Amino acid sequence: MPLWSFAQPFRRSVAGVEARLSAGEVQLVVHLCRDLADRLAEVDDRAPVGAGPLGRLFPDGYGDPERSDELRSLIQDDLRDGKIAAARSVVDSLSDLPPSRRVTLSDEQVEHWLTSLNDLRLVIGTQLGVTEDGEDDHADDDEDEVPATARDVYQVLSWLQSALIDVLLD
Amino acid sequence: MTYVTYVLQKLFGYSKEKATKLMLDVHQKGKAVVSSGSREQMELDVARLHAYGLWATLQQD
């Protein structure tokens, strides 16, 4: 089962945006979003998430640690809950698909897709050492240490995100 | 990077040109001022940007 379909995964329809992913892409996105929602559920209401990959989703709001903590105590629970809701919404949108695997996403679901695709890219990209502008810091030195599958997954997520944005900006 | 452009347009109602310029500033200079105003309003904007996964921080002038 190919991971990449090379077809257009999204297109504009009268009712919204139609998603038509390959079976492999559906499986991948559902798995990753379920996993992300589970990991996010462990995030505390106000304690800093830390320097790990998940921490990238909860950055400091200020340069000053004290003010950052103060702001975190006000917004982190909503931020976390919003990201969990987005990931679950993506999973829901891909359940009970017809054999064609075509599904029309509402505007709200499209926002959830954008949120989760980007969150997943950030988490996996951080694990791979990809920097903000998409450059891979470690492309040369430790290629052998990074599982090829993680790189493939990152590429698929980037491709889906870019395809969805193209449809929205078209 | 079109994701950043899209989010800036969506959140702040910026034109495609303005959002693209800000995105390029972030890309080339490492940062850009995307919004300014009262502390309360800016904390809200930071929260909205974080919800989209954008690495926003609040700076007081």
Coordinates of N, CA, C and O in Angstrom, one line a residue, chain A:
Chain A
M1 N 0.9 -1.2 0.0 CA 0.0 0.0 0.0 C 0.9 1.2 0.0 O 1.6 1.5 0.9
P2 N 0.8 2.0 -1.1 CA 1.7 3.2 -1.1 C 1.3 4.3 -0.1 O 0.1 4.5 0.1
L3 N 2.3 4.9 0.5 CA 2.0 6.0 1.4 C 1.6 7.2 0.7 O 0.8 8.0 1.1
W4 N 2.2 7.4 -0.5 CA 2.0 8.6 -1.3 C 1.1 8.2 -2.4 O 1.3 7.3 -3.1
S5 N 0.0 9.1 -2.6 CA -0.9 8.8 -3.7 C -0.5 9.6 -5.0 O -0.8 9.2 -6.1
F6 N 0.2 10.7 -4.8 CA 0.6 11.6 -5.8 C -0.6 12.3 -6.5 O -0.5 13.0 -7.5
A7 N -1.8 11.9 -6.0 CA -3.0 12.6 -6.6 C -3.2 13.9 -5.8 O -2.6 14.1 -4.8
Q8 N -4.2 14.7 -6.2 CA -4.5 15.9 -5.4 C -5.3 15.4 -4.2 O -6.4 14.9 -4.3
P9 N -4.8 15.6 -3.0 CA -5.5 15.1 -1.8 C -6.7 16.0 -1.4 O -7.6 15.5 -0.7
F10 N -6.7 17.2 -1.8 CA -7.8 18.1 -1.5 C -8.3 18.9 -2.7 O -7.4 19.2 -3.6
R11 N -9.5 19.2 -2.8 CA -10.0 20.1 -3.8 C -11.2 20.8 -3.3 O -12.0 20.4 -2.5
R12 N -11.4 22.0 -3.9 CA -12.6 22.8 -3.5 C -13.8 22.2 -4.1 O -13.9 21.8 -5.2
S13 N -14.9 22.1 -3.2 CA -16.2 21.6 -3.7 C -17.2 22.6 -3.3 O -16.9 23.6 -2.6
V14 N -18.4 22.5 -3.8 CA -19.5 23.4 -3.5 C -19.7 23.5 -2.0 O -19.9 24.6 -1.4
A15 N -19.6 22.4 -1.3 CA -20.0 22.3 0.1 C -18.8 22.7 1.0 O -18.9 22.8 2.2
G16 N -17.6 22.8 0.5 CA -16.4 23.1 1.3 C -15.2 22.6 0.6 O -14.9 22.8 -0.5
V17 N -14.3 21.8 1.4 CA -13.1 21.3 0.8 C -13.3 19.8 0.8 O -13.6 19.2 1.9
E18 N -13.1 19.1 -0.3 CA -13.2 17.7 -0.4 C -11.8 17.1 -0.2 O -10.9 17.5 -0.9
A19 N -11.7 16.2 0.8 CA -10.5 15.4 1.0 C -10.6 14.1 0.3 O -11.7 13.4 0.4
R20 N -9.6 13.7 -0.4 CA -9.6 12.3 -0.9 C -8.2 11.8 -0.8 O -7.3 11.9 -1.7
L21 N -7.9 11.2 0.3 CA -6.6 10.7 0.6 C -6.5 9.2 0.2 O -7.5 8.5 0.2
S22 N -5.3 8.7 0.0 CA -5.1 7.3 -0.2 C -5.4 6.6 1.1 O -5.4 7.2 2.2
A23 N -5.6 5.3 1.0 CA -5.9 4.5 2.2 C -4.7 4.6 3.2 O -4.9 4.7 4.4
G24 N -3.5 4.6 2.6 CA -2.3 4.7 3.5 C -2.2 6.1 4.2 O -1.9 6.1 5.4
E25 N -2.6 7.1 3.5 CA -2.6 8.4 4.1 C -3.6 8.6 5.2 O -3.4 9.1 6.3
V26 N -4.8 8.0 5.0 CA -5.9 8.0 6.0 C -5.4 7.3 7.2 O -5.5 7.8 8.3
Q27 N -4.8 6.1 7.0 CA -4.3 5.4 8.2 C -3.3 6.1 9.0 O -3.3 6.2 10.2
L28 N -2.4 6.7 8.2 CA -1.3 7.5 8.8 C -1.8 8.7 9.6 O -1.4 8.9 10.8
V29 N -2.7 9.5 9.0 CA -3.2 10.7 9.7 C -4.0 10.3 10.9 O -3.8 11.0 12.0
V30 N -4.8 9.3 10.8 CA -5.6 8.9 11.9 C -4.7 8.4 13.1 O -4.9 8.8 14.2
H31 N -3.7 7.6 12.8 CA -2.8 7.1 13.8 C -2.1 8.3 14.5 O -2.0 8.3 15.7
L32 N -1.6 9.2 13.7 CA -0.8 10.3 14.3 C -1.6 11.2 15.1 O -1.2 11.7 16.2
C33 N -2.9 11.5 14.6 CA -3.7 12.4 15.4 C -4.2 11.8 16.7 O -4.3 12.4 17.7
R34 N -4.5 10.5 16.7 CA -4.9 9.8 17.9 C -3.7 9.8 18.9 O -3.9 10.1 20.1
D35 N -2.6 9.6 18.4 CA -1.4 9.6 19.3 C -1.1 11.0 19.8 O -0.8 11.2 21.0
L36 N -1.3 12.0 19.0 CA -1.1 13.4 19.4 C -2.1 13.8 20.5 O -1.7 14.3 21.5
A37 N -3.3 13.4 20.3 CA -4.4 13.7 21.3 C -4.1 13.1 22.6 O -4.2 13.7 23.7
D38 N -3.6 11.8 22.6 CA -3.3 11.1 23.8 C -2.1 11.8 24.5 O -2.1 11.9 25.7
R39 N -1.1 12.2 23.7 CA 0.1 12.8 24.4 C -0.3 14.2 24.9 O 0.2 14.6 26.0
L40 N -1.2 14.9 24.2 CA -1.6 16.3 24.7 C -2.4 16.2 26.0 O -2.4 17.1 26.8
A41 N -3.1 15.1 26.1 CA -4.0 14.9 27.3 C -3.2 14.8 28.5 O -3.7 15.1 29.6
E42 N -1.9 14.5 28.4 CA -1.0 14.5 29.6 C -0.4 15.8 30.0 O 0.2 16.0 31.0
V43 N -0.7 16.8 29.1 CA -0.1 18.2 29.4 C -0.8 18.8 30.5 O -2.1 18.8 30.6
D44 N -0.1 19.4 31.5 CA -0.6 20.0 32.6 C -1.3 21.4 32.3 O -1.0 22.0 31.2
D45 N -2.2 21.8 33.1 CA -2.9 23.1 32.9 C -2.0 24.3 32.8 O -2.2 25.2 32.1
R46 N -0.9 24.2 33.6 CA -0.1 25.4 33.7 C 1.4 25.2 33.8 O 2.2 26.1 33.7
A47 N 1.8 24.0 34.1 CA 3.3 23.7 34.2 C 3.9 23.8 32.9 O 3.3 23.3 31.9
P48 N 5.1 24.3 32.7 CA 5.8 24.3 31.4 C 5.9 22.9 30.9 O 6.2 22.0 31.6
V49 N 5.7 22.8 29.6 CA 5.8 21.4 29.0 C 7.2 21.0 28.8 O 7.5 19.8 28.8
G50 N 8.1 21.9 28.7 CA 9.5 21.5 28.7 C 10.1 21.6 27.3 O 9.5 22.0 26.3
A51 N 11.3 21.1 27.2 CA 12.1 21.3 25.9 C 11.9 20.2 24.9 O 12.4 20.3 23.8
G52 N 11.1 19.2 25.2 CA 10.8 18.1 24.3 C 10.0 18.6 23.1 O 9.6 19.7 23.0
P53 N 9.8 17.6 22.1 CA 9.1 18.0 20.9 C 7.7 18.6 21.2 O 7.3 19.5 20.5
L54 N 7.0 18.1 22.2 CA 5.7 18.6 22.5 C 5.7 20.0 23.0 O 4.8 20.8 22.9
G55 N 6.9 20.3 23.7 CA 7.1 21.7 24.2 C 7.0 22.8 23.1 O 6.7 23.9 23.3
R56 N 7.3 22.4 21.9 CA 7.3 23.3 20.7 C 5.9 23.8 20.5 O 5.7 24.9 19.9
L57 N 4.9 23.0 20.9 CA 3.5 23.5 20.8 C 3.0 24.4 21.8 O 2.0 25.0 21.7
F58 N 3.9 24.6 22.9 CA 3.5 25.5 24.0 C 4.7 26.4 24.3 O 5.3 26.3 25.4
P59 N 5.0 27.3 23.4 CA 6.2 28.1 23.6 C 6.0 29.2 24.7 O 4.8 29.5 25.0
D60 N 7.0 29.8 25.2 CA 6.9 30.9 26.1 C 6.3 32.1 25.4 O 6.6 32.3 24.2
G61 N 5.4 32.8 26.1 CA 4.8 33.9 25.5 C 5.6 35.2 25.7 O 5.3 36.2 25.0
Y62 N 6.5 35.2 26.6 CA 7.4 36.3 26.9 C 8.8 35.9 26.9 O 9.1 34.7 27.2
G63 N 9.7 36.8 26.7 CA 11.1 36.5 27.0 C 11.4 36.3 28.5 O 12.3 35.6 28.9
D64 N 10.6 37.0 29.3 CA 10.8 36.9 30.7 C 10.0 35.7 31.3 O 8.8 35.5 31.1
P65 N 10.8 34.8 32.0 CA 10.2 33.6 32.5 C 9.0 33.8 33.4 O 8.0 33.0 33.3
E66 N 9.1 34.8 34.3 CA 8.0 35.0 35.2 C 6.7 35.4 34.5 O 5.6 34.8 34.8
R67 N 6.8 36.3 33.6 CA 5.6 36.7 32.8 C 5.1 35.5 32.0 O 3.9 35.4 31.8
S68 N 6.1 34.8 31.4 CA 5.7 33.6 30.6 C 4.8 32.6 31.5 O 3.8 32.1 31.0
D69 N 5.3 32.4 32.7 CA 4.6 31.5 33.6 C 3.2 32.0 33.9 O 2.2 31.2 33.9
E70 N 3.1 33.3 34.1 CA 1.8 33.9 34.4 C 0.9 33.8 33.2 O -0.3 33.4 33.4
L71 N 1.4 34.0 32.0 CA 0.5 33.9 30.8 C 0.1 32.4 30.6 O -1.0 32.1 30.3
R72 N 1.1 31.6 30.8 CA 0.9 30.1 30.6 C -0.3 29.7 31.5 O -1.1 28.9 31.1
S73 N -0.3 30.2 32.8 CA -1.4 29.8 33.7 C -2.8 30.2 33.2 O -3.8 29.7 33.6
L74 N -2.8 31.2 32.3 CA -4.0 31.7 31.8 C -4.5 31.0 30.5 O -5.7 30.9 30.3
I75 N -3.5 30.6 29.7 CA -3.9 30.1 28.4 C -3.6 28.7 28.1 O -4.1 28.1 27.1
Q76 N -2.7 28.0 28.9 CA -2.2 26.7 28.5 C -3.4 25.7 28.4 O -3.4 24.8 27.5
D77 N -4.3 25.7 29.3 CA -5.4 24.7 29.3 C -6.2 24.9 28.0 O -6.5 23.8 27.4
D78 N -6.6 26.1 27.7 CA -7.4 26.3 26.4 C -6.6 25.9 25.2 O -7.1 25.3 24.2
L79 N -5.3 26.2 25.2 CA -4.4 25.9 24.1 C -4.4 24.4 23.9 O -4.6 23.8 22.8
R80 N -4.1 23.7 25.0 CA -4.1 22.2 25.0 C -5.4 21.6 24.5 O -5.5 20.8 23.6
D81 N -6.5 22.1 25.1 CA -7.8 21.5 24.8 C -8.2 21.8 23.3 O -8.8 20.9 22.7
G82 N -7.8 22.9 22.8 CA -8.1 23.3 21.4 C -7.3 22.3 20.5 O -7.9 21.9 19.5
K83 N -6.1 22.0 20.8 CA -5.3 21.1 20.0 C -5.8 19.7 20.1 O -5.8 19.0 19.1
I84 N -6.2 19.3 21.3 CA -6.8 17.9 21.4 C -8.1 17.8 20.6 O -8.3 16.9 19.8
A85 N -8.9 18.9 20.7 CA -10.2 18.9 19.9 C -9.9 18.8 18.4 O -10.6 18.1 17.7
A86 N -8.9 19.6 18.0 CA -8.6 19.6 16.6 C -8.2 18.2 16.1 O -8.7 17.7 15.1
A87 N -7.3 17.5 16.9 CA -6.8 16.2 16.5 C -7.9 15.2 16.5 O -8.0 14.4 15.5
R88 N -8.8 15.3 17.4 CA -10.0 14.3 17.5 C -10.9 14.6 16.3 O -11.5 13.7 15.8
S89 N -11.1 15.9 16.0 CA -12.0 16.2 14.9 C -11.4 15.7 13.6 O -12.2 15.2 12.7
V90 N -10.1 15.7 13.4 CA -9.5 15.1 12.2 C -9.8 13.6 12.1 O -10.2 13.1 11.1
V91 N -9.6 13.0 13.3 CA -9.9 11.5 13.3 C -11.4 11.3 13.0 O -11.7 10.4 12.2
D92 N -12.3 12.0 13.6 CA -13.7 11.9 13.3 C -14.0 12.1 11.8 O -14.9 11.4 11.2
S93 N -13.4 13.1 11.2 CA -13.7 13.4 9.8 C -13.3 12.2 8.9 O -13.7 12.1 7.8
L94 N -12.4 11.4 9.4 CA -11.9 10.3 8.5 C -12.5 8.9 9.0 O -12.1 7.9 8.5
S95 N -13.5 8.9 9.9 CA -14.1 7.7 10.3 C -15.3 7.4 9.4 O -15.9 8.4 8.9
D96 N -15.6 6.2 9.2 CA -16.8 5.8 8.4 C -16.7 6.4 7.0 O -17.7 6.9 6.4
L97 N -15.5 6.3 6.4 CA -15.4 6.8 5.0 C -16.1 5.9 4.0 O -16.0 4.7 4.2
P98 N -16.6 6.4 2.9 CA -17.2 5.6 1.9 C -16.0 4.9 1.1 O -14.9 5.3 1.3
P99 N -16.3 3.9 0.3 CA -15.2 3.2 -0.4 C -14.4 4.2 -1.3 O -13.2 4.0 -1.5
S100 N -15.0 5.3 -1.7 CA -14.2 6.3 -2.5 C -13.2 7.1 -1.6 O -12.3 7.7 -2.2
R101 N -13.4 7.0 -0.3 CA -12.6 7.7 0.7 C -12.8 9.2 0.5 O -12.0 10.0 1.0
R102 N -13.8 9.7 -0.2 CA -14.0 11.1 -0.4 C -14.9 11.6 0.7 O -15.9 11.0 1.1
V103 N -14.4 12.7 1.3 CA -15.2 13.3 2.4 C -15.1 14.8 2.3 O -14.1 15.4 2.0
T104 N -16.3 15.5 2.5 CA -16.3 16.9 2.4 C -16.1 17.5 3.9 O -16.8 17.1 4.8
L105 N -15.1 18.4 4.0 CA -14.8 19.0 5.3 C -15.4 20.3 5.4 O -15.4 21.1 4.4
S106 N -16.1 20.6 6.5 CA -16.6 21.9 6.8 C -15.5 22.9 7.1 O -14.3 22.5 7.2
D107 N -15.8 24.2 7.1 CA -14.8 25.2 7.4 C -14.1 24.9 8.7 O -12.9 25.1 8.8
E108 N -14.9 24.5 9.7 CA -14.4 24.2 11.0 C -13.4 23.0 11.0 O -12.3 23.1 11.6
Q109 N -13.8 22.0 10.2 CA -13.0 20.8 10.1 C -11.7 21.2 9.4 O -10.6 20.7 9.7
V110 N -11.8 22.1 8.4 CA -10.6 22.5 7.7 C -9.6 23.1 8.6 O -8.4 22.9 8.6
E111 N -10.1 24.0 9.5 CA -9.2 24.7 10.5 C -8.6 23.6 11.4 O -7.4 23.7 11.8
H112 N -9.4 22.6 11.8 CA -8.8 21.5 12.6 C -7.7 20.8 11.9 O -6.7 20.4 12.5
W113 N -8.0 20.5 10.6 CA -6.9 19.8 9.8 C -5.6 20.7 9.8 O -4.5 20.1 10.0
L114 N -5.8 22.0 9.5 CA -4.6 22.8 9.5 C -3.9 22.8 10.8 O -2.6 22.7 10.8
T115 N -4.6 22.9 11.9 CA -4.0 22.9 13.2 C -3.2 21.7 13.5 O -2.1 21.7 13.8
S116 N -3.9 20.5 13.2 CA -3.2 19.3 13.6 C -2.1 18.9 12.6 O -1.1 18.4 13.1
L117 N -2.3 19.2 11.3 CA -1.2 18.9 10.4 C 0.1 19.7 10.8 O 1.2 19.2 10.8
N118 N -0.2 21.0 11.2 CA 1.0 21.8 11.6 C 1.6 21.3 12.9 O 2.8 21.3 13.1
D119 N 0.7 21.0 13.9 CA 1.2 20.5 15.2 C 2.0 19.3 15.0 O 3.1 19.1 15.6
L120 N 1.5 18.4 14.1 CA 2.3 17.1 13.9 C 3.6 17.4 13.2 O 4.7 16.8 13.6
R121 N 3.6 18.3 12.3 CA 4.9 18.7 11.6 C 5.9 19.3 12.6 O 7.1 19.0 12.6
L122 N 5.4 20.1 13.5 CA 6.2 20.7 14.5 C 6.8 19.6 15.5 O 8.0 19.6 15.7
V123 N 6.0 18.7 15.9 CA 6.4 17.7 16.9 C 7.5 16.8 16.2 O 8.5 16.5 16.7
I124 N 7.1 16.3 15.0 CA 8.0 15.3 14.3 C 9.2 16.1 13.8 O 10.3 15.6 13.8
G125 N 9.0 17.3 13.3 CA 10.1 18.1 12.8 C 11.1 18.4 13.9 O 12.3 18.3 13.7
T126 N 10.7 18.7 15.1 CA 11.5 18.9 16.3 C 12.3 17.6 16.6 O 13.6 17.7 16.8
Q127 N 11.7 16.5 16.5 CA 12.4 15.2 16.7 C 13.5 15.0 15.7 O 14.5 14.4 16.0
L128 N 13.2 15.5 14.5 CA 14.2 15.3 13.4 C 15.2 16.3 13.3 O 16.2 16.2 12.6
G129 N 15.0 17.4 14.1 CA 16.0 18.5 14.1 C 15.8 19.5 12.9 O 16.7 20.1 12.4
V130 N 14.5 19.5 12.4 CA 14.2 20.5 11.3 C 14.0 21.8 12.0 O 13.3 22.0 13.0
T131 N 14.6 22.9 11.4 CA 14.4 24.2 12.0 C 13.2 24.9 11.4 O 12.5 24.4 10.5
E132 N 12.9 26.1 12.0 CA 11.7 26.8 11.7 C 11.5 27.0 10.2 O 10.4 26.9 9.7
D133 N 12.5 27.3 9.4 CA 12.3 27.6 8.0 C 12.4 26.4 7.1 O 12.5 26.5 5.9
G134 N 12.3 25.2 7.7 CA 12.2 24.0 6.9 C 13.6 23.4 6.6 O 13.7 22.4 6.0
E135 N 14.7 24.1 7.0 CA 16.0 23.5 6.7 C 16.2 22.4 7.7 O 15.8 22.5 8.9
D136 N 16.9 21.4 7.3 CA 17.2 20.3 8.1 C 18.7 20.4 8.6 O 19.6 20.2 7.9
D137 N 18.8 20.8 9.9 CA 20.1 21.1 10.5 C 21.0 19.8 10.5 O 22.2 20.0 10.4
H138 N 20.4 18.7 10.5 CA 21.2 17.5 10.7 C 21.2 16.6 9.4 O 21.5 15.5 9.5
A139 N 20.9 17.3 8.3 CA 20.8 16.5 7.1 C 22.1 15.7 6.7 O 22.0 14.6 6.2
D140 N 23.2 16.3 7.1 CA 24.4 15.7 6.7 C 25.0 14.8 7.8 O 25.5 13.7 7.5
D141 N 25.0 15.3 9.0 CA 25.8 14.6 10.0 C 25.2 13.3 10.6 O 25.9 12.4 10.8
D142 N 23.9 13.3 10.9 CA 23.4 12.1 11.6 C 22.2 11.5 10.8 O 21.3 11.0 11.4
E143 N 22.3 11.5 9.5 CA 21.2 10.9 8.7 C 20.9 9.5 9.1 O 19.8 9.0 9.1
D144 N 22.0 8.8 9.4 CA 21.9 7.4 9.7 C 21.1 7.1 11.0 O 20.5 6.0 11.2
E145 N 21.1 8.1 11.9 CA 20.5 7.9 13.2 C 19.0 8.1 13.2 O 18.3 7.7 14.1
V146 N 18.6 8.9 12.2 CA 17.1 9.2 12.2 C 16.4 8.2 11.3 O 16.8 7.9 10.2
P147 N 15.4 7.6 11.9 CA 14.6 6.6 11.1 C 14.1 7.2 9.8 O 13.5 8.3 9.9
A148 N 14.3 6.5 8.8 CA 13.8 7.0 7.5 C 12.3 7.2 7.5 O 11.7 8.1 6.9
T149 N 11.6 6.3 8.3 CA 10.1 6.5 8.3 C 9.7 7.8 8.8 O 8.7 8.4 8.3
A150 N 10.4 8.3 9.9 CA 10.0 9.6 10.4 C 10.2 10.7 9.4 O 9.3 11.6 9.3
R151 N 11.2 10.6 8.6 CA 11.4 11.6 7.5 C 10.3 11.5 6.5 O 9.8 12.5 6.0
D152 N 9.9 10.3 6.2 CA 8.9 10.1 5.2 C 7.5 10.7 5.7 O 6.8 11.3 5.0
V153 N 7.3 10.4 7.0 CA 6.1 10.9 7.6 C 6.0 12.4 7.6 O 5.0 13.0 7.2
Y154 N 7.2 13.0 7.9 CA 7.3 14.5 7.9 C 7.0 15.0 6.5 O 6.3 16.0 6.3
Q155 N 7.5 14.3 5.5 CA 7.3 14.8 4.1 C 5.8 14.7 3.7 O 5.3 15.6 3.0
V156 N 5.2 13.6 4.1 CA 3.8 13.4 3.8 C 2.9 14.5 4.4 O 2.1 15.1 3.8
L157 N 3.2 14.8 5.7 CA 2.5 15.8 6.4 C 2.7 17.2 5.8 O 1.8 18.0 5.6
S158 N 3.9 17.5 5.4 CA 4.2 18.8 4.7 C 3.5 18.9 3.4 O 3.0 19.9 3.0
W159 N 3.5 17.8 2.7 CA 2.8 17.7 1.4 C 1.3 18.0 1.6 O 0.7 18.7 0.8
L160 N 0.7 17.3 2.5 CA -0.7 17.5 2.8 C -1.0 18.9 3.2 O -2.0 19.5 2.7
Q161 N -0.2 19.5 4.1 CA -0.4 20.8 4.6 C -0.4 21.8 3.4 O -1.2 22.7 3.2
S162 N 0.7 21.6 2.6 CA 0.9 22.5 1.4 C -0.3 22.4 0.4 O -0.8 23.4 -0.1
A163 N -0.8 21.2 0.2 CA -1.9 21.0 -0.7 C -3.2 21.6 -0.2 O -3.9 22.2 -0.9
L164 N -3.4 21.5 1.1 CA -4.6 22.1 1.7 C -4.6 23.6 1.6 O -5.5 24.3 1.3
I165 N -3.4 24.2 2.0 CA -3.2 25.7 1.9 C -3.4 26.1 0.5 O -4.1 27.2 0.2
D166 N -2.9 25.4 -0.5 CA -3.0 25.8 -1.9 C -4.5 25.9 -2.3 O -4.9 26.8 -3.0
V167 N -5.3 24.9 -1.8 CA -6.7 25.0 -2.1 C -7.4 26.2 -1.5 O -8.2 26.8 -2.0
L168 N -7.0 26.5 -0.2 CA -7.6 27.6 0.5 C -7.2 28.9 -0.1 O -8.0 29.9 -0.1
L169 N -6.0 29.1 -0.5 CA -5.5 30.3 -1.1 C -5.9 30.5 -2.5 O -5.7 31.6 -3.1
D170 N -6.4 29.5 -3.1 CA -6.7 29.5 -4.6 C -7.8 30.5 -4.9 O -8.9 30.4 -4.3

